[in-house]
Short mmCIF file of C-alpha atoms in Angstrom, two decimals:
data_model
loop_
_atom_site.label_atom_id
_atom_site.label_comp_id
_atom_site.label_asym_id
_atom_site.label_seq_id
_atom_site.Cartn_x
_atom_site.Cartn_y
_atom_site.Cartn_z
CA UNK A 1 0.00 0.00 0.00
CA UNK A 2 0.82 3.83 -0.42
CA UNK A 3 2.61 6.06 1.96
CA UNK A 4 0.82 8.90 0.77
CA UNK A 5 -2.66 9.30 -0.55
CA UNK A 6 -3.96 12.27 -2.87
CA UNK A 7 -7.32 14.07 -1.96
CA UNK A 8 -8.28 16.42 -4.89
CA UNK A 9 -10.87 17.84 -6.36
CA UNK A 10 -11.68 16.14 -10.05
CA UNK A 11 -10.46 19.75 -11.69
CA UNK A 12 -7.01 18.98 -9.87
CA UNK A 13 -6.05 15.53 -11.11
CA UNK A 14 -3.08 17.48 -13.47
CA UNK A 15 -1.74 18.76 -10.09
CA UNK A 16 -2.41 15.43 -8.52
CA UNK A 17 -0.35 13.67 -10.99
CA UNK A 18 2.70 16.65 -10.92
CA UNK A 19 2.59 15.58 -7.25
CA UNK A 20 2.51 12.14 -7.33
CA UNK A 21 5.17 11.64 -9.53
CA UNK A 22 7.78 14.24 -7.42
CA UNK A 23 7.17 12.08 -4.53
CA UNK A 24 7.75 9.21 -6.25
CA UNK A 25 11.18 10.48 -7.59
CA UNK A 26 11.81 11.18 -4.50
CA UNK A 27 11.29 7.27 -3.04
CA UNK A 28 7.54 7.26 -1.83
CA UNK A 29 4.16 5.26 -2.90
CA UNK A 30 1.56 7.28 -4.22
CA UNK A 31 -2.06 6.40 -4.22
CA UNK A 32 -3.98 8.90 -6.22
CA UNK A 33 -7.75 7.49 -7.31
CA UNK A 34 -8.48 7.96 -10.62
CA UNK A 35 -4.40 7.81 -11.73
CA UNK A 36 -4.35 4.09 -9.43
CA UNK A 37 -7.58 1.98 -9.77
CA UNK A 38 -8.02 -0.82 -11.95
CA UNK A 39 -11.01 -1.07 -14.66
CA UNK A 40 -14.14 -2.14 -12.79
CA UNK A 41 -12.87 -1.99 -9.66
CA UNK A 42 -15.59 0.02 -6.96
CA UNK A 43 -14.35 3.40 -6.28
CA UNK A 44 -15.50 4.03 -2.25
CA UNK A 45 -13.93 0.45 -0.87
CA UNK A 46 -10.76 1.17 -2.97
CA UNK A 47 -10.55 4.89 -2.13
CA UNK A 48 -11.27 3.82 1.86
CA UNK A 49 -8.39 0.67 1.78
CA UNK A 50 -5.65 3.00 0.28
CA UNK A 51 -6.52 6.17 2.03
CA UNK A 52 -6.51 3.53 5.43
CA UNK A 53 -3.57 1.77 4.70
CA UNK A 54 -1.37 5.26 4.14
CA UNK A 55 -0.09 7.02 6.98
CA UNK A 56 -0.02 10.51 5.32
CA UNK A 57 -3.07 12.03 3.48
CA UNK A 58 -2.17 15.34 1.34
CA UNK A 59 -5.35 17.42 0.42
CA UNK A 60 -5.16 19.71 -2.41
CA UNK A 61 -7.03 22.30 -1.00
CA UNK A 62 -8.27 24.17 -3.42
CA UNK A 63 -11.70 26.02 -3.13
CA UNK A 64 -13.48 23.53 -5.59
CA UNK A 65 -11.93 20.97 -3.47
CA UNK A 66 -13.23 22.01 0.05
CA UNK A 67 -16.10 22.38 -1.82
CA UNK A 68 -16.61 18.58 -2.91
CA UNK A 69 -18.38 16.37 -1.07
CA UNK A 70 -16.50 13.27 -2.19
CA UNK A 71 -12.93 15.41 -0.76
CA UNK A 72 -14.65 16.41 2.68
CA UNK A 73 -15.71 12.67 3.20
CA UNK A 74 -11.74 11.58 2.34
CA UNK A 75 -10.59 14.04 4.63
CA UNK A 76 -13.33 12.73 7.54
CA UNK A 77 -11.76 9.36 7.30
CA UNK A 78 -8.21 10.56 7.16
CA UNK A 79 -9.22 12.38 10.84
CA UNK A 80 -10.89 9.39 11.72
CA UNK A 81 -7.92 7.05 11.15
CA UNK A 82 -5.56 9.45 12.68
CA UNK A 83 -3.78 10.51 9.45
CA UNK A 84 -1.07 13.21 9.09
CA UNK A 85 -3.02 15.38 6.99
CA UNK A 86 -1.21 18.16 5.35
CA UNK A 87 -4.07 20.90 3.36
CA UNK A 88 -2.16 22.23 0.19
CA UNK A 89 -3.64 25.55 -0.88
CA UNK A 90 -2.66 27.94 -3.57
CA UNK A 91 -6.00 29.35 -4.56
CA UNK A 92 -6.93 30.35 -1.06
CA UNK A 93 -5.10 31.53 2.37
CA UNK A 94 -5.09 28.92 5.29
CA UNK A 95 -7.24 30.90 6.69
CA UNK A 96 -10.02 30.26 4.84
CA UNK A 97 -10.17 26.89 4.48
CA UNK A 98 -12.46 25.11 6.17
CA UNK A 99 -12.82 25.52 10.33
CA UNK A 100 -11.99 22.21 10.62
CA UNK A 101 -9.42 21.91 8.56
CA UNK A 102 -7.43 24.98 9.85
CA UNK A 103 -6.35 22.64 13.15
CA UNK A 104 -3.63 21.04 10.40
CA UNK A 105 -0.90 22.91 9.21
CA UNK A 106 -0.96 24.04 5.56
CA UNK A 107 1.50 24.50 3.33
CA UNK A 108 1.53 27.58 0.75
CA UNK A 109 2.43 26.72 -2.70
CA UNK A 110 2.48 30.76 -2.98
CA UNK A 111 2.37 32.09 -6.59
CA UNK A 112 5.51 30.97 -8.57
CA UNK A 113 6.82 28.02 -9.55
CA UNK A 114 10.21 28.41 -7.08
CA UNK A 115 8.14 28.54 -4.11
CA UNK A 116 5.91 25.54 -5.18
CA UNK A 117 9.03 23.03 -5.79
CA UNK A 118 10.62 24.53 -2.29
CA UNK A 119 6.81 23.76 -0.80
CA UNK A 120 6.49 19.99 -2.20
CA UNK A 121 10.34 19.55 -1.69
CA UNK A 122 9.42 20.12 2.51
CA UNK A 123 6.65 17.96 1.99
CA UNK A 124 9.02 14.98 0.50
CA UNK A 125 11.68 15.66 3.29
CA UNK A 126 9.19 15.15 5.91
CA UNK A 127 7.40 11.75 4.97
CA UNK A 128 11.02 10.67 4.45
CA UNK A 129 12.13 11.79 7.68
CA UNK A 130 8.53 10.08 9.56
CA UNK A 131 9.42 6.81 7.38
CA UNK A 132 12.88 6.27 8.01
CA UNK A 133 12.01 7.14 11.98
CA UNK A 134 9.36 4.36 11.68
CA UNK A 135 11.71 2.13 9.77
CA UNK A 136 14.43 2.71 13.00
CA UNK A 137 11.52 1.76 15.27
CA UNK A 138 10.53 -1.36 13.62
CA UNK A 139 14.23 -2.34 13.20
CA UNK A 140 14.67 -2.19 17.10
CA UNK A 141 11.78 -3.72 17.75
CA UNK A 142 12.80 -6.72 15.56
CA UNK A 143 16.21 -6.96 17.31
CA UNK A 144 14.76 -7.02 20.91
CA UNK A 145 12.70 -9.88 19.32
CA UNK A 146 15.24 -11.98 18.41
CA UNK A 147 17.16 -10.95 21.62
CA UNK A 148 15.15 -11.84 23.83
CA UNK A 149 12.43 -13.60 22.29
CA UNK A 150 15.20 -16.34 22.16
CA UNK A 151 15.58 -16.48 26.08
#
């Protein structure tokens, strides 16, 4: 399963995909709907198991986006399950996103193309940083396994 899963609104899939494939160069799994699921395959149960199974959810934040129904019911989960949820808005200030949403950090993509890369570049660094710290914790807990598990 992904590491990070794509909320966007349907106008946003271009941007979805730009972003998907950055993190990808940059080591992570991707899960972005329409971009990921097979033919035939049911959309909510997919959507739900890959959004569940990542441990960070990025919303592209846009205004049409907060305005979706299908996007607000992602992001519902994503609280639900505990997610790190990181709003991306370039359309809007933080401050107007949703009430609900404002508890999360946001990050700008501001207005020029420098500022974006330096914005989803952060991004990148810190899912690396959160997997490699879970990747430390797992590896420790595997050697007091076979330390003591053996006694």
């Amino acid at each position: 399963m992904a590491d990070v899963f794509i909320s966007h609104a349907t106008s946003e899939l271009g941007f979805a995909q730009f972003l998907k494939r950055h993190l990808e160069t940059e080591g992570h799994s991707v899960y972005v709907a329409a971009l990921d699921m097979k033919p035939g395959e049911k959309w909510m149960p997919a959507i739900m198991e890959n959004l569940k199974s990542s441990q960070w959810v990025l919303c592209l934040a846009s205004r049409s986006a907060c305005a979706s129904p299908w996007v607000m019911q992602e992001m519902g989960a994503a609280i639900g399950s505990n997610k790190k949820l990181v709003p991306i808005v370039w359309d809007q200030r933080p401050s107007e996103l949703p009430a609900w949403m404002r508890q999360y950090q946001a990050v700008e993509l501001g207005h020029d193309e420098a500022t974006a890369k330096a914005a989803i570049a952060r991004i990148a660094e810190q899912i690396k940083a959160d997997k490699q710290r879970g990747l430390l914790i797992l590896a420790l807990l595997a050697a007091g396994l076979l330390i003591f598990g053996g006694k």
